[in-house]
Coordinates of C-alpha atoms and ligand atoms in Angstrom, one line a residue:
L27 CA 64.8 82.8 15.6
H28 CA 64.6 86.1 14.0
D29 CA 66.0 87.8 17.1
R30 CA 69.0 85.5 17.1
A31 CA 69.5 86.1 13.3
Q32 CA 69.5 89.8 14.0
K33 CA 72.5 89.4 16.1
L34 CA 74.4 87.4 13.5
N35 CA 77.4 89.5 12.7
L36 CA 79.3 88.2 9.7
T37 CA 82.8 89.4 9.7
E38 CA 83.7 87.4 6.6
V39 CA 81.8 85.9 3.7
F40 CA 83.6 83.4 1.6
V41 CA 83.1 84.0 -2.1
S42 CA 84.7 81.8 -4.7
L43 CA 85.9 84.1 -7.5
R44 CA 86.5 82.1 -10.7
G45 CA 85.7 82.5 -14.4
D46 CA 85.7 85.5 -16.5
R47 CA 82.6 87.3 -15.4
P48 CA 83.2 90.7 -13.8
L49 CA 84.2 90.4 -10.2
S50 CA 81.4 92.6 -8.9
E51 CA 78.9 90.3 -10.7
Q52 CA 80.5 87.2 -9.1
V53 CA 80.3 88.7 -5.6
Y54 CA 76.7 89.8 -6.3
T55 CA 75.7 86.3 -7.5
A56 CA 77.4 84.5 -4.6
L57 CA 75.7 86.7 -2.0
R58 CA 72.3 86.5 -3.7
D59 CA 72.5 82.7 -3.8
G60 CA 73.6 82.6 -0.2
I61 CA 70.5 84.6 0.8
L62 CA 68.1 82.6 -1.4
G63 CA 69.6 79.3 -0.2
G64 CA 69.2 80.4 3.5
R65 CA 72.9 80.3 4.2
L66 CA 72.9 84.1 4.9
A67 CA 70.0 84.3 7.3
P68 CA 67.5 87.1 7.4
G69 CA 68.7 89.9 9.6
A70 CA 72.3 88.8 9.4
K71 CA 74.7 91.8 9.3
L72 CA 77.1 91.7 6.4
P73 CA 80.7 92.9 6.6
S74 CA 81.3 96.4 5.4
T75 CA 82.2 96.8 1.7
R76 CA 85.7 97.7 2.8
A77 CA 86.2 94.6 5.0
L78 CA 84.7 92.3 2.4
A79 CA 86.9 93.8 -0.3
A80 CA 90.0 93.3 1.9
S81 CA 89.1 89.7 2.7
L82 CA 88.5 88.8 -1.0
A83 CA 91.5 90.8 -2.2
V84 CA 89.3 92.9 -4.6
S85 CA 88.8 96.6 -4.9
R86 CA 86.2 98.3 -2.7
T87 CA 84.4 99.4 -5.9
T88 CA 83.8 95.8 -6.7
T89 CA 82.1 95.0 -3.4
Q90 CA 80.3 98.4 -3.4
L91 CA 78.8 97.6 -6.9
A92 CA 77.6 94.2 -5.7
Y93 CA 76.0 95.6 -2.5
D94 CA 74.3 98.4 -4.5
Q95 CA 72.8 95.9 -6.8
L96 CA 71.6 93.7 -3.9
L97 CA 70.2 96.8 -2.1
A98 CA 68.4 97.9 -5.3
E99 CA 66.8 94.5 -5.7
G100 CA 65.7 94.3 -2.1
Y101 CA 68.0 91.4 -1.0
L102 CA 69.8 93.7 1.5
T103 CA 68.8 96.7 3.6
A104 CA 71.1 99.4 4.8
R105 CA 70.6 101.2 8.1
V106 CA 72.5 104.4 8.4
G107 CA 75.2 104.2 11.0
S108 CA 74.7 100.5 11.7
G109 CA 75.5 98.6 8.5
T110 CA 74.1 96.4 5.8
F111 CA 71.7 93.5 6.6
V112 CA 70.1 90.6 4.9
A113 CA 66.4 91.6 4.3
G114 CA 63.3 89.6 4.9
D115 CA 63.1 85.8 5.0
W116 CA 64.3 84.9 1.5
S117 CA 64.8 81.2 2.5
E118 CA 61.1 80.8 2.6
R119 CA 60.7 81.9 -1.0
P120 CA 59.8 79.2 -3.4
A121 CA 62.7 77.8 -5.4
T122 CA 63.4 79.4 -8.7
A123 CA 61.9 77.7 -11.8
E124 CA 65.5 76.6 -12.8
L125 CA 66.2 75.0 -9.4
Q126 CA 62.8 73.4 -9.3
S127 CA 63.4 71.7 -12.7
L128 CA 66.8 70.6 -11.6
L129 CA 65.4 69.0 -8.4
A130 CA 62.6 67.3 -10.4
E131 CA 65.1 66.0 -12.9
G132 CA 67.2 64.5 -10.1
A133 CA 64.3 62.7 -8.7
A134 CA 63.3 61.3 -12.1
T135 CA 66.7 60.0 -12.9
P136 CA 67.8 57.8 -10.0
Q137 CA 71.5 57.1 -9.8
S138 CA 71.2 53.5 -8.4
D139 CA 68.7 50.8 -7.6
Y140 CA 68.7 52.1 -4.1
A141 CA 67.9 55.7 -5.3
A142 CA 65.1 54.3 -7.4
R143 CA 63.6 52.5 -4.4
L144 CA 63.9 55.8 -2.4
A145 CA 61.7 57.6 -4.9
E146 CA 58.9 55.1 -4.1
V147 CA 59.6 55.6 -0.4
R148 CA 59.1 59.3 -0.8
T149 CA 55.7 58.7 -2.4
R150 CA 54.5 56.6 0.5
W151 CA 55.5 59.1 3.1
R152 CA 53.4 61.8 1.4
G153 CA 50.3 60.5 3.2
V154 CA 51.9 61.5 6.5
T155 CA 51.0 65.1 6.9
R156 CA 51.9 68.0 9.0
N157 CA 49.8 71.0 9.2
T158 CA 52.2 73.4 11.0
D159 CA 49.8 76.3 10.7
A160 CA 46.9 74.5 12.5
E161 CA 45.9 76.0 15.8
I162 CA 45.3 72.5 17.3
R163 CA 47.6 69.8 16.2
F164 CA 46.8 66.2 17.1
R165 CA 50.4 65.3 16.4
L166 CA 51.3 61.7 15.9
G167 CA 54.1 60.3 17.9
V168 CA 55.1 63.6 19.5
S169 CA 55.1 64.0 23.3
D170 CA 55.2 67.3 25.3
A171 CA 58.8 68.4 25.6
S172 CA 57.7 71.3 27.9
L173 CA 57.2 68.7 30.6
L174 CA 60.9 68.2 30.7
A175 CA 62.7 69.7 33.7
S176 CA 64.4 72.0 31.3
K177 CA 66.6 73.7 34.0
T178 CA 68.1 70.4 35.0
W179 CA 68.5 69.3 31.4
A180 CA 70.2 72.7 30.6
R181 CA 72.5 72.4 33.6
L182 CA 73.6 68.9 32.5
I183 CA 74.2 70.0 28.9
A184 CA 76.2 73.0 30.1
A185 CA 78.3 70.9 32.5
C186 CA 79.1 68.4 29.8
A187 CA 79.7 71.2 27.3
S188 CA 82.4 72.7 29.5
D189 CA 84.4 69.5 29.6
T190 CA 87.0 69.8 26.9
S191 CA 89.0 66.8 27.9
P192 CA 89.9 64.3 25.2
A193 CA 87.4 61.8 26.5
A194 CA 84.7 64.3 25.9
T195 CA 85.8 65.9 22.6
D196 CA 87.5 63.1 20.7
Y197 CA 85.8 60.8 18.3
G198 CA 83.6 58.6 20.4
R199 CA 83.8 54.9 21.2
T200 CA 82.3 52.3 18.8
G201 CA 78.9 51.4 20.1
G202 CA 78.3 54.7 21.8
A203 CA 79.4 56.5 25.0
P204 CA 80.2 53.8 27.6
E205 CA 78.5 55.8 30.4
L206 CA 75.2 56.0 28.4
R207 CA 75.3 52.3 27.6
R208 CA 75.8 51.5 31.2
A209 CA 73.0 53.8 32.3
I210 CA 70.6 52.3 29.8
A211 CA 71.5 48.8 30.8
A212 CA 70.8 49.6 34.5
Y213 CA 67.6 51.4 33.6
L214 CA 66.3 48.7 31.3
E215 CA 66.8 46.0 34.0
Q216 CA 64.9 48.0 36.6
A217 CA 62.2 49.5 34.4
R218 CA 61.6 46.9 31.7
G219 CA 63.0 43.6 33.1
V220 CA 65.4 43.6 30.2
R221 CA 68.7 42.1 31.4
C222 CA 71.7 42.7 29.3
D223 CA 75.4 43.6 29.4
S224 CA 76.1 47.2 28.4
R225 CA 78.4 45.7 25.6
Q226 CA 75.3 44.4 23.9
I227 CA 74.0 47.9 23.6
V228 CA 74.6 50.1 20.6
I229 CA 73.6 53.8 20.7
V230 CA 71.9 54.8 17.5
S231 CA 70.2 58.0 16.2
G232 CA 66.8 56.7 17.0
I233 CA 65.1 53.4 16.4
Q234 CA 64.7 54.4 12.8
Q235 CA 68.4 54.3 12.2
G236 CA 68.8 51.1 14.3
L237 CA 66.3 49.3 12.1
G238 CA 68.1 50.4 8.9
L239 CA 71.4 49.1 10.1
V240 CA 70.0 45.8 11.3
T241 CA 68.1 45.3 8.1
R242 CA 71.2 45.8 6.0
L243 CA 73.1 43.4 8.1
L244 CA 70.6 40.6 8.3
A245 CA 69.1 40.6 4.8
N246 CA 70.0 41.0 1.2
P247 CA 67.9 42.5 -1.5
G248 CA 65.3 39.9 -2.5
D249 CA 65.0 38.5 1.0
A250 CA 61.8 39.2 3.0
A251 CA 60.7 40.9 6.3
L252 CA 57.6 40.4 8.3
H253 CA 55.7 43.7 8.9
E254 CA 52.6 44.4 10.9
D255 CA 49.5 45.4 8.9
P256 CA 48.6 48.1 9.7
G257 CA 52.1 49.0 10.9
Y258 CA 54.8 51.6 11.2
L259 CA 55.6 53.2 7.9
G260 CA 59.2 53.8 8.9
A261 CA 59.7 50.1 9.1
A262 CA 57.9 49.2 5.9
T263 CA 59.8 51.8 3.9
T264 CA 63.1 50.9 5.4
F265 CA 62.6 47.3 4.2
A266 CA 61.4 48.5 0.8
A267 CA 64.4 50.9 0.4
E268 CA 66.8 47.9 1.2
G269 CA 65.1 45.9 -1.6
L270 CA 63.3 43.5 0.7
R271 CA 59.9 41.9 0.0
V272 CA 57.6 43.1 2.7
V273 CA 55.2 40.4 4.1
P274 CA 52.2 42.1 5.7
V275 CA 50.9 40.2 8.8
P276 CA 47.4 41.0 9.8
I277 CA 46.8 42.6 13.2
D278 CA 43.9 41.7 15.4
D279 CA 43.1 42.2 19.1
E280 CA 46.0 39.9 20.1
G281 CA 48.5 41.6 17.9
M282 CA 50.3 40.1 14.9
A283 CA 48.5 37.0 13.6
L284 CA 51.4 35.1 12.0
E285 CA 49.2 31.9 11.7
R286 CA 47.1 33.7 9.2
V287 CA 50.0 34.2 6.7
P288 CA 50.2 31.6 4.0
E289 CA 53.4 29.5 4.3
A290 CA 54.4 30.2 0.7
T291 CA 54.9 33.9 1.4
L292 CA 57.3 33.2 4.3
A293 CA 60.2 32.1 2.1
R294 CA 63.4 34.0 2.8
V295 CA 62.1 35.9 5.8
K296 CA 65.2 37.2 7.6
L297 CA 63.6 39.6 10.1
A298 CA 60.2 40.0 11.8
Y299 CA 59.4 43.6 12.9
V300 CA 57.0 43.8 15.8
T301 CA 55.6 46.4 18.3
P302 CA 54.5 43.9 20.9
S303 CA 53.8 46.2 23.9
H304 CA 51.7 48.7 22.1
Q305 CA 51.1 47.8 18.5
F306 CA 51.5 50.8 16.1
P307 CA 49.0 52.1 15.3
T308 CA 46.2 50.0 16.8
G309 CA 47.5 49.7 20.3
A310 CA 46.9 45.9 20.5
V311 CA 49.2 43.9 22.9
L312 CA 50.8 40.8 21.5
S313 CA 49.2 37.9 23.4
F314 CA 51.3 35.5 25.4
P315 CA 50.6 32.5 23.2
R316 CA 51.5 34.5 20.1
R317 CA 54.7 35.7 21.7
R318 CA 55.7 32.1 22.4
A319 CA 54.7 31.1 18.8
L320 CA 56.6 33.9 17.2
L321 CA 59.8 33.2 19.1
A322 CA 59.6 29.5 18.4
W323 CA 58.9 30.2 14.7
A324 CA 61.9 32.6 14.5
K325 CA 64.1 30.2 16.2
S326 CA 63.2 27.4 13.9
R327 CA 63.8 29.6 10.8
G328 CA 67.0 31.1 12.1
C329 CA 65.5 34.5 11.7
F330 CA 65.6 37.5 14.0
V331 CA 62.8 39.4 15.7
F332 CA 63.1 43.2 15.9
E333 CA 61.1 44.3 19.0
D334 CA 60.3 48.0 18.7
D335 CA 59.4 49.1 22.2
Y336 CA 58.9 52.8 21.1
D337 CA 56.5 54.0 23.8
S338 CA 56.3 51.2 26.4
E339 CA 56.9 53.8 29.1
F340 CA 53.4 55.1 28.7
R341 CA 51.0 52.4 29.9
F342 CA 48.0 53.8 31.8
E343 CA 46.0 50.7 32.6
G344 CA 46.7 47.2 33.7
R345 CA 50.1 45.7 34.4
P346 CA 53.2 46.6 32.5
I347 CA 53.7 44.4 29.5
E348 CA 56.8 42.2 29.6
S349 CA 59.2 42.6 26.7
L350 CA 59.6 39.8 24.1
Y351 CA 63.3 40.1 24.8
A352 CA 62.8 38.9 28.4
L353 CA 60.9 35.9 27.1
D354 CA 63.5 34.9 24.5
D355 CA 65.9 32.1 25.5
S356 CA 67.6 31.7 22.2
S357 CA 69.0 35.1 21.4
T358 CA 66.7 35.8 18.5
V359 CA 65.3 39.2 19.7
I360 CA 66.8 42.6 19.0
Y361 CA 65.3 45.0 21.5
A362 CA 65.0 48.7 20.4
G363 CA 64.2 51.6 22.5
T364 CA 64.1 55.4 22.0
F365 CA 64.3 58.7 23.9
S366 CA 62.2 60.3 21.2
K367 CA 58.9 59.8 23.1
T368 CA 60.2 60.3 26.6
V369 CA 62.6 63.2 26.1
F370 CA 62.1 64.7 22.6
P371 CA 62.6 63.4 19.0
A372 CA 65.2 66.1 18.1
L373 CA 67.6 64.4 20.6
R374 CA 68.0 61.6 18.0
I375 CA 69.1 59.0 20.5
G376 CA 67.8 55.5 20.7
Y377 CA 69.5 52.2 21.4
L378 CA 69.5 48.5 20.4
V379 CA 70.0 45.6 22.8
L380 CA 71.5 43.0 20.6
P381 CA 72.1 39.3 20.8
P382 CA 75.8 38.9 21.5
S383 CA 76.4 37.4 18.1
L384 CA 75.2 40.6 16.4
A385 CA 76.6 43.3 18.7
D386 CA 79.9 43.7 17.1
S387 CA 78.7 44.0 13.5
V388 CA 75.9 46.4 14.3
A389 CA 78.3 48.6 16.3
T390 CA 80.6 48.6 13.3
A391 CA 77.8 49.5 10.9
K392 CA 76.8 52.4 13.2
W393 CA 80.4 53.5 13.4
L394 CA 80.8 53.5 9.6
A395 CA 77.6 55.5 9.2
G396 CA 79.2 58.6 10.7
F397 CA 81.5 57.6 13.6
G398 CA 78.8 57.6 16.2
N399 CA 76.3 60.0 17.8
P400 CA 77.5 63.4 19.2
S401 CA 79.1 62.9 22.6
L402 CA 77.6 65.9 24.3
E403 CA 74.0 64.7 24.4
Q404 CA 75.0 61.1 25.1
R405 CA 76.9 62.2 28.2
A406 CA 74.3 64.6 29.4
L407 CA 71.6 61.9 28.9
A408 CA 73.7 59.4 30.8
R409 CA 73.8 61.8 33.8
F410 CA 70.1 62.6 33.4
I411 CA 69.4 58.9 33.8
E412 CA 71.9 58.1 36.5
D413 CA 70.9 60.9 38.7
G414 CA 67.3 59.7 38.6
H415 CA 65.8 62.7 36.7
Y416 CA 64.8 60.5 33.8
G417 CA 62.8 58.0 35.8
R418 CA 61.0 60.9 37.6
H419 CA 60.4 62.7 34.3
V420 CA 58.8 59.5 32.7
R421 CA 56.6 59.1 35.8
R422 CA 55.5 62.7 35.6
C423 CA 54.7 62.4 31.9
R424 CA 52.8 59.2 32.4
V425 CA 50.5 61.0 34.9
Q426 CA 50.0 64.0 32.5
Y427 CA 49.4 61.9 29.4
A428 CA 46.9 59.7 31.3
R429 CA 44.9 62.8 32.2
R430 CA 45.0 64.0 28.6
R431 CA 43.9 60.7 27.4
D432 CA 41.0 60.6 29.9
R433 CA 40.0 64.0 28.7
L434 CA 40.1 62.9 25.1
L435 CA 38.0 59.9 25.8
R436 CA 35.4 62.0 27.7
E437 CA 35.2 64.6 25.0
V438 CA 34.9 62.0 22.2
L439 CA 32.1 60.3 24.0
R440 CA 30.3 63.6 24.6
R441 CA 30.6 64.8 21.0
F442 CA 30.5 61.6 19.0
G443 CA 28.7 59.0 21.1
A444 CA 28.8 55.8 19.2
S445 CA 29.8 57.3 15.9
I446 CA 33.5 56.9 16.7
E447 CA 35.2 53.7 17.8
L448 CA 38.4 54.3 19.6
C449 CA 41.2 51.8 20.0
G450 CA 44.6 51.7 21.6
E451 CA 43.6 54.0 24.4
R452 CA 45.2 52.0 27.2
A453 CA 48.7 53.2 26.4
G454 CA 50.8 55.4 24.3
L455 CA 50.5 58.9 22.9
H456 CA 47.7 58.5 20.4
V457 CA 44.4 56.7 19.7
L458 CA 43.0 55.2 16.6
A459 CA 39.6 56.6 15.8
R460 CA 37.4 54.7 13.4
F461 CA 34.3 56.2 11.8
P462 CA 32.1 53.2 11.0
A463 CA 29.5 55.4 9.2
L464 CA 32.1 57.2 7.0
P465 CA 33.4 55.3 4.0
A466 CA 37.2 55.5 3.3
T467 CA 36.5 57.4 0.1
R468 CA 35.6 60.4 2.3
I469 CA 39.0 60.6 4.0
P470 CA 40.4 63.4 1.9
A471 CA 37.3 65.4 2.5
L472 CA 37.5 64.7 6.3
V473 CA 41.1 65.8 6.5
E474 CA 40.3 69.0 4.5
A475 CA 37.3 69.7 6.7
A476 CA 39.5 69.3 9.8
A477 CA 42.1 71.7 8.2
R478 CA 39.3 74.2 7.7
E479 CA 38.8 74.0 11.5
S480 CA 42.5 74.6 11.9
L481 CA 43.2 71.1 13.1
E482 CA 46.0 68.7 12.3
V483 CA 44.9 65.1 12.1
Q484 CA 46.6 62.1 10.6
R485 CA 44.7 59.7 8.2
A486 CA 45.2 56.1 9.3
D487 CA 44.9 54.4 5.9
V488 CA 48.5 55.2 4.9
F489 CA 49.7 52.6 7.5
Y490 CA 47.7 49.7 6.0
S491 CA 48.7 47.5 3.1
T492 CA 45.0 47.0 2.4
P493 CA 43.1 50.0 3.8
P494 CA 39.9 49.3 5.6
A495 CA 36.5 50.3 4.2
E496 CA 35.7 52.9 6.8
A497 CA 37.6 56.2 7.5
A498 CA 40.0 56.3 10.4
L499 CA 42.2 58.9 11.9
L500 CA 45.1 58.7 14.4
L501 CA 44.7 61.4 17.1
G502 CA 47.9 62.1 18.9
Y503 CA 47.0 63.8 22.2
A504 CA 50.2 63.9 24.3
S505 CA 51.5 67.2 23.0
L506 CA 48.2 69.0 23.8
D507 CA 46.9 70.4 27.1
E508 CA 43.4 69.4 28.2
D509 CA 41.7 72.5 27.0
A510 CA 43.2 72.2 23.6
I511 CA 42.0 68.6 23.5
A512 CA 38.5 69.5 24.4
E513 CA 38.4 72.3 21.8
G514 CA 40.0 70.0 19.2
V515 CA 37.4 67.3 19.6
K516 CA 34.7 69.9 19.4
R517 CA 36.1 71.2 16.1
L518 CA 36.6 67.6 14.8
A519 CA 32.9 66.9 15.5
R520 CA 32.0 70.1 13.5
A521 CA 34.3 68.9 10.7
V522 CA 32.7 65.5 10.6
G523 CA 29.2 67.1 10.8
S524 CA 30.0 69.2 7.8
L525 CA 30.5 66.1 5.6
A526 CA 27.0 64.8 6.2
Ligands
PLP177 C1 56.4 52.7 16.1 C2 57.6 53.6 16.0 N1 58.8 53.2 16.0 C3 59.9 54.0 15.9 C4 59.7 55.3 15.7 C5 60.9 56.2 15.5 O1 61.6 56.4 16.6 P1 63.0 57.2 16.6 O2 62.7 58.6 16.8 O3 63.7 56.6 17.8 O4 63.7 56.9 15.4 C6 58.4 55.9 15.7 C7 58.3 57.3 15.5 O5 57.3 57.9 15.5 C8 57.3 55.0 15.8 O6 56.1 55.5 15.8

C-alpha cells in the first residue's frame, strides 16, 4: 500500500477558501485535515507551491507559508529536487479529542428510532472480534482467497474493464446483470437442484444486504421474525434494526426446533430465518421432518422462510443436503446464496432466488438502495461461472478445506483429547469447540490467553440469546494452511492450560 501511495502524484488539491481567516492559514488547515483524515495518503506527492497557488488563485507566498508550517510540524517532508510529500501514516493516528467527543455525541443523540436501534446493534457486534496483529488467525467465515486462480480472475476483470460500450458502463439493469443472473440460475440447477427462472434472481451486495431488503419488505416494526438460537448475528441484528421482535428458536442436533417455541410468542411472525444445510454456528443439518413441518407451518401462517445457504458448497462428508427451496411447493422460500465464501467477501456479491410474487418488489428495493451492484465484477463473475472456472475452483477449495479440517481434528484430538467437544465439523469453514470443564465466566480470560499466544479466536457466546454454561469458541480454519493449524492448536492448548 505504501509503495502505491509513494507514487501518488497530486497535481491539484482542492481547498475551499472561505471566511475571514488569513488565506495561508486556511490552506494549512485544509491540508492538515486532509492528512489527518487520510484523504491525503502517506507518501503522496503534493503539487509545488507554485502550481497550488495557481490552481487556487492565491499568491505563492500563501501556499509557501502553509507548506512551511506543515513541514515544521512534521506533516510534510521535503526532498530536495523531488518535491514535497505527505509524511508518515497520519491516518492511523487516534482522532483528536475534539473529533472523538463529536463522534461520541453523535452516537448518544440518535436522529431517528432507526438510529437508536442501530446504537444497540453496534453494542452487540462488539463481541465479534478481529485480532489483526495475531500471527495465527482462526478467522470466522473467511475462506482462502489465495486458492483462487488469480490469473484467470484478473484476465476476466481486465477483459470486462476494457469494454466501454453502453451495455457495460451505463447504469445497470434492475435485478442485476442479466448474464450473471442467467449464469447463477444455470449453476444453481446443476449444483444445488434449485430450479428457477433467472428473472426470479436479484443480485445483491451479499446475503446480508438481501436479508435487510427482504425484512423491510415483509415486515413492519412491531412484527416478529424467527431466528435460530444460537444463530447468525447479522440476521438477529438486521431484525432488531428494523424494529422487529426476534423470536429465538432453540437449535439441537436436528436444527431449528420450532415445536419447542410457545405458541404465544409466534404472533405476528412474518419471516423465519434458517441456515438448513449447515446451521450457523453449530453445523447441525435441519432434519427432513422438521423441513416439512417448517414449510407447512409457514404456509399456514402466510409467512416466508429465508433460507441462508451461505456455505453449502463445502460439505466434506455424506450426501449433499438438498435445499429447502427445492422441497417447497407453495412459494414460501426465499433462497439466498453468496460468493463471499467461495470467491472472497470483498467481492460483495450474493443473490436471492425469490418466489415470483416477491421478485419485482425486492428488485425495486435493491435498485433504490444504490441502483444496483457495480457492473464490472458482475460481468467478470458471470464469465467465471459460465466458462467453468467457478465450478472447478469450488471443487479445489473443497478438497483443500477438507484437508485443513482433517488436520484440525487430528491436532485437537492430540492436544486436547476429551477436554474439547467439537461440532459442525462435517461441513463449512469453522468448527464449534466446547470446553465442558471451563465455565463461561472464563471466556474473557480464555480469549486474552489466546491473544497472548498471538492467536485470533472467536467466542461463541455472542451468538446465543441465552449463552451456555460452558465456554465455547468458533475456530475458523479455512484461511489457514495445515502447518498454521497445527501450530495454532498447540498454542490454544497452551492458552487453555495457562487458565488452570
Ligand atoms: C450465516 C451467514 N450468513 C450470511 C453471511 C454474510 O454473507 P455475505 O457476505 O454474502 O453478506 C455470513 C457471513 O459471515 C454468515 O456467516
